Coordinates of N, CA, C and O in Angstrom, one line a residue:
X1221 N -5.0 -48.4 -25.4 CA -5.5 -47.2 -25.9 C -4.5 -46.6 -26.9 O -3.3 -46.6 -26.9
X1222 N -5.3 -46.2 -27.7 CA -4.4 -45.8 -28.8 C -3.7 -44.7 -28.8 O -4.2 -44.0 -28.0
X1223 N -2.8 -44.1 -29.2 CA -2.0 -42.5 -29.1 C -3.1 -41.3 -29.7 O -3.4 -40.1 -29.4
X1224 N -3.6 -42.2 -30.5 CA -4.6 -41.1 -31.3 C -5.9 -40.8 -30.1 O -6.6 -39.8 -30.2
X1225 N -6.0 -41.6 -29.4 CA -7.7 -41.2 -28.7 C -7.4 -41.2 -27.4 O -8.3 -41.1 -26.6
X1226 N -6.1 -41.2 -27.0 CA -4.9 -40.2 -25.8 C -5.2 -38.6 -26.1 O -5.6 -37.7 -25.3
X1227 N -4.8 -38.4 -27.6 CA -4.5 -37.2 -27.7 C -6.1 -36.6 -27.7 O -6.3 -35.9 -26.7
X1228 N -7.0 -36.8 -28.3 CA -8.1 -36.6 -28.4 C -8.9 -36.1 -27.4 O -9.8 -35.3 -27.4
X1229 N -8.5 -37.1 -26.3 CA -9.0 -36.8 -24.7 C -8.0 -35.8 -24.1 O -8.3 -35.3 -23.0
X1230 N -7.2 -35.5 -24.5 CA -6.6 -34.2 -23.9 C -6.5 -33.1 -24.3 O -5.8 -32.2 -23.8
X1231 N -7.3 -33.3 -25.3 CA -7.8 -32.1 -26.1 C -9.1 -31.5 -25.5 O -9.5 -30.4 -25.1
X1232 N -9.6 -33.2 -25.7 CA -11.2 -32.5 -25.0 C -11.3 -32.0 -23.4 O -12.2 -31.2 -23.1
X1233 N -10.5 -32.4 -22.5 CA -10.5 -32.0 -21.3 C -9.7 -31.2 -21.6 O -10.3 -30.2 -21.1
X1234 N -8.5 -30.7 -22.3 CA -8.2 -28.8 -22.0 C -9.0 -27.5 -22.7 O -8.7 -26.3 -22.7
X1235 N -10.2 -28.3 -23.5 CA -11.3 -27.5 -24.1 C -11.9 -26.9 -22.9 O -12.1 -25.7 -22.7
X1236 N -12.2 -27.7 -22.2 CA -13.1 -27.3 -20.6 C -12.3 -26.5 -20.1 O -12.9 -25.4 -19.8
X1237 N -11.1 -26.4 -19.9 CA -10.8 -26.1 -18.9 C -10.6 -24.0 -19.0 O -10.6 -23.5 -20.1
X1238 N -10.5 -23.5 -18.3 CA -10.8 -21.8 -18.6 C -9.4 -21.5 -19.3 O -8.7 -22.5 -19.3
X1239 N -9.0 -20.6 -19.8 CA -7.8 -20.1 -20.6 C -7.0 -19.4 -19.7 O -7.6 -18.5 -19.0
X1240 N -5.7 -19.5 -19.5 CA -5.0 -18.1 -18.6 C -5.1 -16.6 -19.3 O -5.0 -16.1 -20.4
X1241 N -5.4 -16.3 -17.6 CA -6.2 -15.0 -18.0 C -4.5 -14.2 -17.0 O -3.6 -14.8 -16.5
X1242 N -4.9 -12.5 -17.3 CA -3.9 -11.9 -16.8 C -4.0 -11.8 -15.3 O -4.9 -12.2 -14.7
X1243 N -2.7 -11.2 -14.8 CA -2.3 -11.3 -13.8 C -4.1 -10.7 -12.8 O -4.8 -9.8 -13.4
X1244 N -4.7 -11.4 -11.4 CA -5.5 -10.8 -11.1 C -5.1 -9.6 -10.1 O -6.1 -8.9 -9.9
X1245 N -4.0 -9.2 -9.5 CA -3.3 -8.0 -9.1 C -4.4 -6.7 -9.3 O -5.1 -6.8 -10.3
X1246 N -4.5 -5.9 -8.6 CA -5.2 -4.9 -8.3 C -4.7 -3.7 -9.1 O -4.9 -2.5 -8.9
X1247 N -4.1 -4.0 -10.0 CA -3.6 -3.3 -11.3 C -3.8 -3.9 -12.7 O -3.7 -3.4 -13.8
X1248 N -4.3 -5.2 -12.4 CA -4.6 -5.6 -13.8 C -3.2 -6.5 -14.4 O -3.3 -7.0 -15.6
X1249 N -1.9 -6.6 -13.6 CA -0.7 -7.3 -14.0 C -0.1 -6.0 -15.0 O 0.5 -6.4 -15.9
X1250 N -0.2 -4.5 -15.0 CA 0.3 -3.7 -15.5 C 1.5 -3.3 -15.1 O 2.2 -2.6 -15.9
X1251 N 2.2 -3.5 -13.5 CA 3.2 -3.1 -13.0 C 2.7 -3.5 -11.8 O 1.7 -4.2 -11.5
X1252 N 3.7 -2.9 -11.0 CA 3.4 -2.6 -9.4 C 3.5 -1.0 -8.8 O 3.4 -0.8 -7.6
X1253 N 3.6 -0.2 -9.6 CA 3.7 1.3 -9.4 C 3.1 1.7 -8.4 O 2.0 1.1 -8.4
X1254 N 3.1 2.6 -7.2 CA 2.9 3.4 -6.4 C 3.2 4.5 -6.5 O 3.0 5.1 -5.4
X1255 N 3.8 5.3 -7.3 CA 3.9 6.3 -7.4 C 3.4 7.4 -7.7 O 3.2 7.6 -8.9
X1256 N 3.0 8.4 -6.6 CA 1.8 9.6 -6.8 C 1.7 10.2 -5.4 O 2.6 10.3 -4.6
X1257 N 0.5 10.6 -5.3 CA 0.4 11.1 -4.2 C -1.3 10.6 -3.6 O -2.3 10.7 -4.2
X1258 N -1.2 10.1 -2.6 CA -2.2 9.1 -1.6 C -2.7 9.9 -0.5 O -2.0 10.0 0.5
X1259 N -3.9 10.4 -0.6 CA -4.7 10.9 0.7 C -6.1 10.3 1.5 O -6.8 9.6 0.7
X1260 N -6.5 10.5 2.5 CA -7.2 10.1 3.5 C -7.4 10.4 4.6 O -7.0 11.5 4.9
X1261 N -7.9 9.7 5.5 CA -8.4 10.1 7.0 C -7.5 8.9 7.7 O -7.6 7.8 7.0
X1262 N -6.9 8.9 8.6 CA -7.1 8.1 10.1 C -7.5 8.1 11.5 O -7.9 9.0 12.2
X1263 N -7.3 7.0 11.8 CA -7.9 6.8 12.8 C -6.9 6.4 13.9 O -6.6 5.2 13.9
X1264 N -6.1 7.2 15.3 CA -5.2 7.4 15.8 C -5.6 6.9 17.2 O -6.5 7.4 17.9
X1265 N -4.7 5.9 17.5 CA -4.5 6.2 19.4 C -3.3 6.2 20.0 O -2.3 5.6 19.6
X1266 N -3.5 6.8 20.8 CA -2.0 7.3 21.5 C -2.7 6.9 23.2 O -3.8 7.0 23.7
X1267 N -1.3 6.1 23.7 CA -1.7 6.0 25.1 C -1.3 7.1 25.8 O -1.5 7.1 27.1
X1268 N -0.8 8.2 25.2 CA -0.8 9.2 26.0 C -1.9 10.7 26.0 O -2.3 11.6 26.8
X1269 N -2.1 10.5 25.0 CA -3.5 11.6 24.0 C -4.8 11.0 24.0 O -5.7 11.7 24.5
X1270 N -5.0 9.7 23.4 CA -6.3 9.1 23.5 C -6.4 9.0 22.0 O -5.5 9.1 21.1
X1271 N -7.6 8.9 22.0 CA -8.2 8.9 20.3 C -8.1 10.3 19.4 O -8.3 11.5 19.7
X1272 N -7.9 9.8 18.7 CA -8.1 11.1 17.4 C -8.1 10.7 16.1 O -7.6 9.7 15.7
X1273 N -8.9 11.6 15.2 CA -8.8 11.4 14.0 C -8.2 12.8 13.4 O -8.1 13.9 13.9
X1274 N -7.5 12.1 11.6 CA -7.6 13.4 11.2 C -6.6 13.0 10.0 O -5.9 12.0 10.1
X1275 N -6.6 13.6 9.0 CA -6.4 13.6 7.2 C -4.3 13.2 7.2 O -3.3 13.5 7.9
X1276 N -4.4 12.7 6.5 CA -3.0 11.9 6.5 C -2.9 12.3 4.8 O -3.8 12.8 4.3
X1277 N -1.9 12.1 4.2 CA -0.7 12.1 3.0 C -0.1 11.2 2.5 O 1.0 11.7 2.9
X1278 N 0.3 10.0 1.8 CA 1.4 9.4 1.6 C 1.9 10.2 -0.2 O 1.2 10.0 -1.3
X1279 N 3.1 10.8 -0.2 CA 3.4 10.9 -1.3 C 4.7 10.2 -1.8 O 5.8 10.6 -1.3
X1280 N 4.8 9.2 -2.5 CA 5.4 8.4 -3.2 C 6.5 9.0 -4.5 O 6.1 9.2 -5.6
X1281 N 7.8 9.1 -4.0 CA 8.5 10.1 -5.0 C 9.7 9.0 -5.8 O 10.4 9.2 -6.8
X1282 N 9.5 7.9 -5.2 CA 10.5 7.0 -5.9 C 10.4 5.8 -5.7 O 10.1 5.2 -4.7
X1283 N 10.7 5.2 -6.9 CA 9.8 3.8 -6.4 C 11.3 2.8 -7.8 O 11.4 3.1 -9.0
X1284 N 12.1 1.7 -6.7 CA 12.6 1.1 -7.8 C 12.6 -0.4 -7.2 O 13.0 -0.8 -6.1
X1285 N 11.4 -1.1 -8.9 CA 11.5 -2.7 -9.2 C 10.3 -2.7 -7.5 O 9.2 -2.1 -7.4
X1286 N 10.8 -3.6 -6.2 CA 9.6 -3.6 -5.2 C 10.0 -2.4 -3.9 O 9.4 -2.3 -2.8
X1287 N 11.1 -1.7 -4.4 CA 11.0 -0.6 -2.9 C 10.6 0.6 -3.6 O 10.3 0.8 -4.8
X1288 N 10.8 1.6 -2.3 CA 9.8 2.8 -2.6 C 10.5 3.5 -1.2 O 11.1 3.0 -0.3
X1289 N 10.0 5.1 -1.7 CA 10.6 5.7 -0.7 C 9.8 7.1 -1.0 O 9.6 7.3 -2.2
X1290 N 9.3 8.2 0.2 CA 8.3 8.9 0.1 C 7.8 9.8 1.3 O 8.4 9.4 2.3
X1291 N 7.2 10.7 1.5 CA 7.1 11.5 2.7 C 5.6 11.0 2.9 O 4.9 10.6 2.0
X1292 N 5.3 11.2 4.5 CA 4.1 11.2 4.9 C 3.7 12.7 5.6 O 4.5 13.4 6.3
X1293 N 2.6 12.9 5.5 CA 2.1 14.5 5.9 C 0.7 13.9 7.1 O -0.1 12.9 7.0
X1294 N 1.0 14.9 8.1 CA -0.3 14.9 8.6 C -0.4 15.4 10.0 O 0.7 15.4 10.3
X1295 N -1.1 15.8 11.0 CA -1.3 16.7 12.0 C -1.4 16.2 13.6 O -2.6 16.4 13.9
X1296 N -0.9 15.8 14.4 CA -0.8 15.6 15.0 C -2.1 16.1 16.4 O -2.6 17.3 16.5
X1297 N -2.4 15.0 17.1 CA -3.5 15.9 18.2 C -3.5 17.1 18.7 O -4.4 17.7 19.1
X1298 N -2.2 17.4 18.8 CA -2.0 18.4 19.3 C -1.8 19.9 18.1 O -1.3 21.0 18.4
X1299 N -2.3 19.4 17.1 CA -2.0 20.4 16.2 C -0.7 20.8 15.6 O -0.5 21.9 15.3
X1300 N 0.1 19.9 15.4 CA 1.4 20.1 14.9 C 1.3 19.4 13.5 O 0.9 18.2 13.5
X1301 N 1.6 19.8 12.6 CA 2.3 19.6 11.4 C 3.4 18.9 11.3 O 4.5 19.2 11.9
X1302 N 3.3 17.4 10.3 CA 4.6 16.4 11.1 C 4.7 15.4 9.2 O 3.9 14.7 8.5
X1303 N 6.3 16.0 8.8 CA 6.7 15.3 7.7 C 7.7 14.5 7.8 O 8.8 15.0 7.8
X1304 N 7.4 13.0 7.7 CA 8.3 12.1 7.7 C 8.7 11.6 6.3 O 7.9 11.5 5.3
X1305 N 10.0 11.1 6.2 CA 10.1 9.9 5.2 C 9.6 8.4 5.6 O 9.7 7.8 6.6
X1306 N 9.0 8.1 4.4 CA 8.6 6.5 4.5 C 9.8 5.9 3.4 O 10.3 6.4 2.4
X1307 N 10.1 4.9 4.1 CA 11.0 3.5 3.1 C 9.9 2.2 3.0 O 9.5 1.7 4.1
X1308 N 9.7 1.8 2.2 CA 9.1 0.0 2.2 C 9.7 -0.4 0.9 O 10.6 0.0 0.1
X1309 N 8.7 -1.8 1.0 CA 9.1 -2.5 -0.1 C 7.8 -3.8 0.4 O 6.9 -3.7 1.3
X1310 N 8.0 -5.2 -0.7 CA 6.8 -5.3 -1.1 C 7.4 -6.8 -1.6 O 8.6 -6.9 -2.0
X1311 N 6.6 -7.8 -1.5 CA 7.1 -8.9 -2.2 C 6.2 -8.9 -3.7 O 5.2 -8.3 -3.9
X1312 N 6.9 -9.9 -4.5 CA 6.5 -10.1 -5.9 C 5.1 -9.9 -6.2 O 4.7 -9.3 -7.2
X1313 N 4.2 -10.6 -5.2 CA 2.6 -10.0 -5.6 C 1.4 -9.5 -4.5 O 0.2 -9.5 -4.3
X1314 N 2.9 -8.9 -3.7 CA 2.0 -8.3 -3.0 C 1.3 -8.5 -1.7 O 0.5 -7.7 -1.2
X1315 N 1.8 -9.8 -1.3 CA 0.9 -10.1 -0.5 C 1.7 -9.6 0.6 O 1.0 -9.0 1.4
X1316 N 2.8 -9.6 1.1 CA 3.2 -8.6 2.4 C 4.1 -7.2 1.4 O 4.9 -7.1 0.4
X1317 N 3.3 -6.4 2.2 CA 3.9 -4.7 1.9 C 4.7 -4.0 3.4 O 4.0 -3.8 4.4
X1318 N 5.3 -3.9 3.4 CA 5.9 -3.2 4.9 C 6.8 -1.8 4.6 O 7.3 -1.4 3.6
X1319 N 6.8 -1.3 5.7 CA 7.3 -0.2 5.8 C 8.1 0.7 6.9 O 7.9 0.4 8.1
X1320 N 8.9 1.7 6.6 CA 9.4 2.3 7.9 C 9.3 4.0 8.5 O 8.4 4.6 7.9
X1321 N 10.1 4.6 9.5 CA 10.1 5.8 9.4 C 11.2 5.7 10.5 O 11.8 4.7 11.0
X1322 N 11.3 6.8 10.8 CA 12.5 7.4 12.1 C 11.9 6.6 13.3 O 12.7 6.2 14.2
X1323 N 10.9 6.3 13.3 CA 10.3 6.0 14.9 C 9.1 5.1 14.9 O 8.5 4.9 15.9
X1324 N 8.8 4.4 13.5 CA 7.7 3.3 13.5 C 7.6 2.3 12.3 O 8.7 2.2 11.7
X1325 N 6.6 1.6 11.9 CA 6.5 0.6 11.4 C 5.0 0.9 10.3 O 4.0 1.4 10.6
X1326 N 5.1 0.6 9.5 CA 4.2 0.6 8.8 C 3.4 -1.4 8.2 O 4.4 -2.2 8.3
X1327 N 2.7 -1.8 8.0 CA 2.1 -2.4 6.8 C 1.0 -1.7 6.2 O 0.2 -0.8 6.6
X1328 N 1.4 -2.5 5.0 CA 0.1 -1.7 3.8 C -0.5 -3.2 2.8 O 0.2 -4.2 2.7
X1329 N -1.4 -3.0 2.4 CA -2.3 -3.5 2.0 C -2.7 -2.7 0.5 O -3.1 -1.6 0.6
X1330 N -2.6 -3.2 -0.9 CA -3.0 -2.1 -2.3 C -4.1 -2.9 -2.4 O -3.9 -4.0 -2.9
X1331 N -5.4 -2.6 -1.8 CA -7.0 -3.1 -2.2 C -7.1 -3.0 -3.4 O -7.7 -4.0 -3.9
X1332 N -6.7 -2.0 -4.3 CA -7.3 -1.5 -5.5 C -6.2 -0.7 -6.1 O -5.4 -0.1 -5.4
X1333 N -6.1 -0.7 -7.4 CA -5.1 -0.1 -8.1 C -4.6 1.3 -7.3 O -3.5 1.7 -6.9
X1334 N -5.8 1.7 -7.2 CA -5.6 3.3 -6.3 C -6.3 3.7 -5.2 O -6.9 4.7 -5.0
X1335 N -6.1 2.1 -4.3 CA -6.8 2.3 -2.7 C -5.9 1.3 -2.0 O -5.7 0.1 -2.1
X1336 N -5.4 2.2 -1.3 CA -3.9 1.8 -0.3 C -4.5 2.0 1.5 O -4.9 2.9 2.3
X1337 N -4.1 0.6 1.6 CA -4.9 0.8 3.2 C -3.8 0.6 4.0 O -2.9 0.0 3.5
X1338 N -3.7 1.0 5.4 CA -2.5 0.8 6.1 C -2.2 1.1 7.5 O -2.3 2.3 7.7
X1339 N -1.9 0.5 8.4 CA -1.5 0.8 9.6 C 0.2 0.8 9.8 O 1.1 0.4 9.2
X1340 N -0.1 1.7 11.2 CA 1.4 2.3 11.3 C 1.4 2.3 13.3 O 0.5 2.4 14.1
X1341 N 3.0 1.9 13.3 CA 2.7 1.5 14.9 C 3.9 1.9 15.6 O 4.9 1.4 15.3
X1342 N 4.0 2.6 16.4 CA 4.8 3.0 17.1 C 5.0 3.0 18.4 O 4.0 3.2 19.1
X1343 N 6.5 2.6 19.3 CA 6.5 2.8 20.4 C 7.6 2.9 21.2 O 8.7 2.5 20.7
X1344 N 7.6 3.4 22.5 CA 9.1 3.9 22.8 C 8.9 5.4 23.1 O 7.9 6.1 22.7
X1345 N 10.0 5.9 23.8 CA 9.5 7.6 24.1 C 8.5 7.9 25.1 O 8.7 7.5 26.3
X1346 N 7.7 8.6 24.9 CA 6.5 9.1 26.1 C 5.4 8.2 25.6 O 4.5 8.2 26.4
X1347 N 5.2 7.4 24.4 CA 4.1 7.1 24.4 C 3.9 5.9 23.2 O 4.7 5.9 22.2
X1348 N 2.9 5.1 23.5 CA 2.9 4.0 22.0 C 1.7 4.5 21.4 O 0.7 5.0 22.1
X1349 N 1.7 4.5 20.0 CA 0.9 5.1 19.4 C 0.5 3.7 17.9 O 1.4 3.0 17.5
X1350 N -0.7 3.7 17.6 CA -1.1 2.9 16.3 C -2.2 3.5 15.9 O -3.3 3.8 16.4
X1351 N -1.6 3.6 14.3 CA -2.8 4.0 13.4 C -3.3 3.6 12.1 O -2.5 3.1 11.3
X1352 N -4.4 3.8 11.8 CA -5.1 3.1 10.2 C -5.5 3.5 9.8 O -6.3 4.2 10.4
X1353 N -5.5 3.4 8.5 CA -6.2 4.4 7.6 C -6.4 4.1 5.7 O -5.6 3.6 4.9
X1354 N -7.2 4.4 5.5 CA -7.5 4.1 3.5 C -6.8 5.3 3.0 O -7.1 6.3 3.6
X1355 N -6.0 5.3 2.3 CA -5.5 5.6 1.1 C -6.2 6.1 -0.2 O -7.1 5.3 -0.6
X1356 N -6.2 7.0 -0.9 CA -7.0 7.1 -2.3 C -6.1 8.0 -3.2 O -6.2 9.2 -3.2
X1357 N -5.1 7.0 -4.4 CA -4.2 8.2 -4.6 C -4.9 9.0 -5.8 O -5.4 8.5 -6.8
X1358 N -5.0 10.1 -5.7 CA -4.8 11.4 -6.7 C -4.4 10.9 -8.0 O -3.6 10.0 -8.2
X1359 N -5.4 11.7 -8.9 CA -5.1 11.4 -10.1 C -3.7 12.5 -11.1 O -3.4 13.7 -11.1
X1360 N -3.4 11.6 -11.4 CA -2.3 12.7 -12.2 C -3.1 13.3 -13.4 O -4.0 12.8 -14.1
X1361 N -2.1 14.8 -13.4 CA -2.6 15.4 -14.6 C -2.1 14.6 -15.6 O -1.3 13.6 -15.5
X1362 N -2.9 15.1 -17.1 CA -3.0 14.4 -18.2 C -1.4 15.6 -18.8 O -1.5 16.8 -18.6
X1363 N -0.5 15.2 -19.2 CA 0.6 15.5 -20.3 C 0.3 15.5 -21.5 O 1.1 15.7 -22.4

């Protein structure tokens, strides 16, 4: 076979073949940013409370290269008002997200450029508690 009708056929089979396209990342390969503010509903159990639901917060105040660091807001069954710091971090594309606080565990899931899903688990103390919840972060004003 000649060099010339080598090259020819590897021409014609990388015609077929699809072009690289951009990153498919839930951002489009634009970054990895989290940074904003993320609200929602969960859905809570406590082995010592029972079920509950009720509106959760992640606000995201710093975020460098795959870690991040941020408060979480949200109400407790018993009606208490409860702000923690979150720490995580995140491998290159995403596919494990994890996270911490004073007293639990997070993973997260970025479905969508700006739909963050996530459970959080805790245990130790009076009581083990796990919870989950979607995410939808807030749009920033325009500058």
């Amino acid at each position: 076979m000649s060099a010339a009708t080598i090259v020819a056929g590897t021409l014609a089979v990388s015609a077929l073949m699809p072009a690289p396209t951009a990153s498919a990342s839930p951002d489009g390969g634009a970054g990895h940013s989290l940074l904003g503010t993320w609200e929602g509903e969960r859905q809570v159990i406590s082995s010592a409370t029972g079920f509950f639901e009720g509106p959760v917060a992640l606000e995201v105040t710093e975020q460098h290269d795959r870690t991040f660091k941020g408060v979480t807001q949200y109400v407790t069954s018993g009606g208490v008002r409860v702000k923690k710091t979150v720490v995580g971090a995140f491998t290159p594309e995403r596919k494990v997200m994890a996270g911490s606080n004073d007293e639990g565990v997070y993973t997260f899931d970025l479905v969508r450029r700006d739909v963050l899903e996530y459970c959080y688990v805790e245990h130790g103390g009076d009581a083990s508690v796990t919870s989950c919840g979607q995410l939808v972060r807030r749009p920033t004003a325009a500058k």
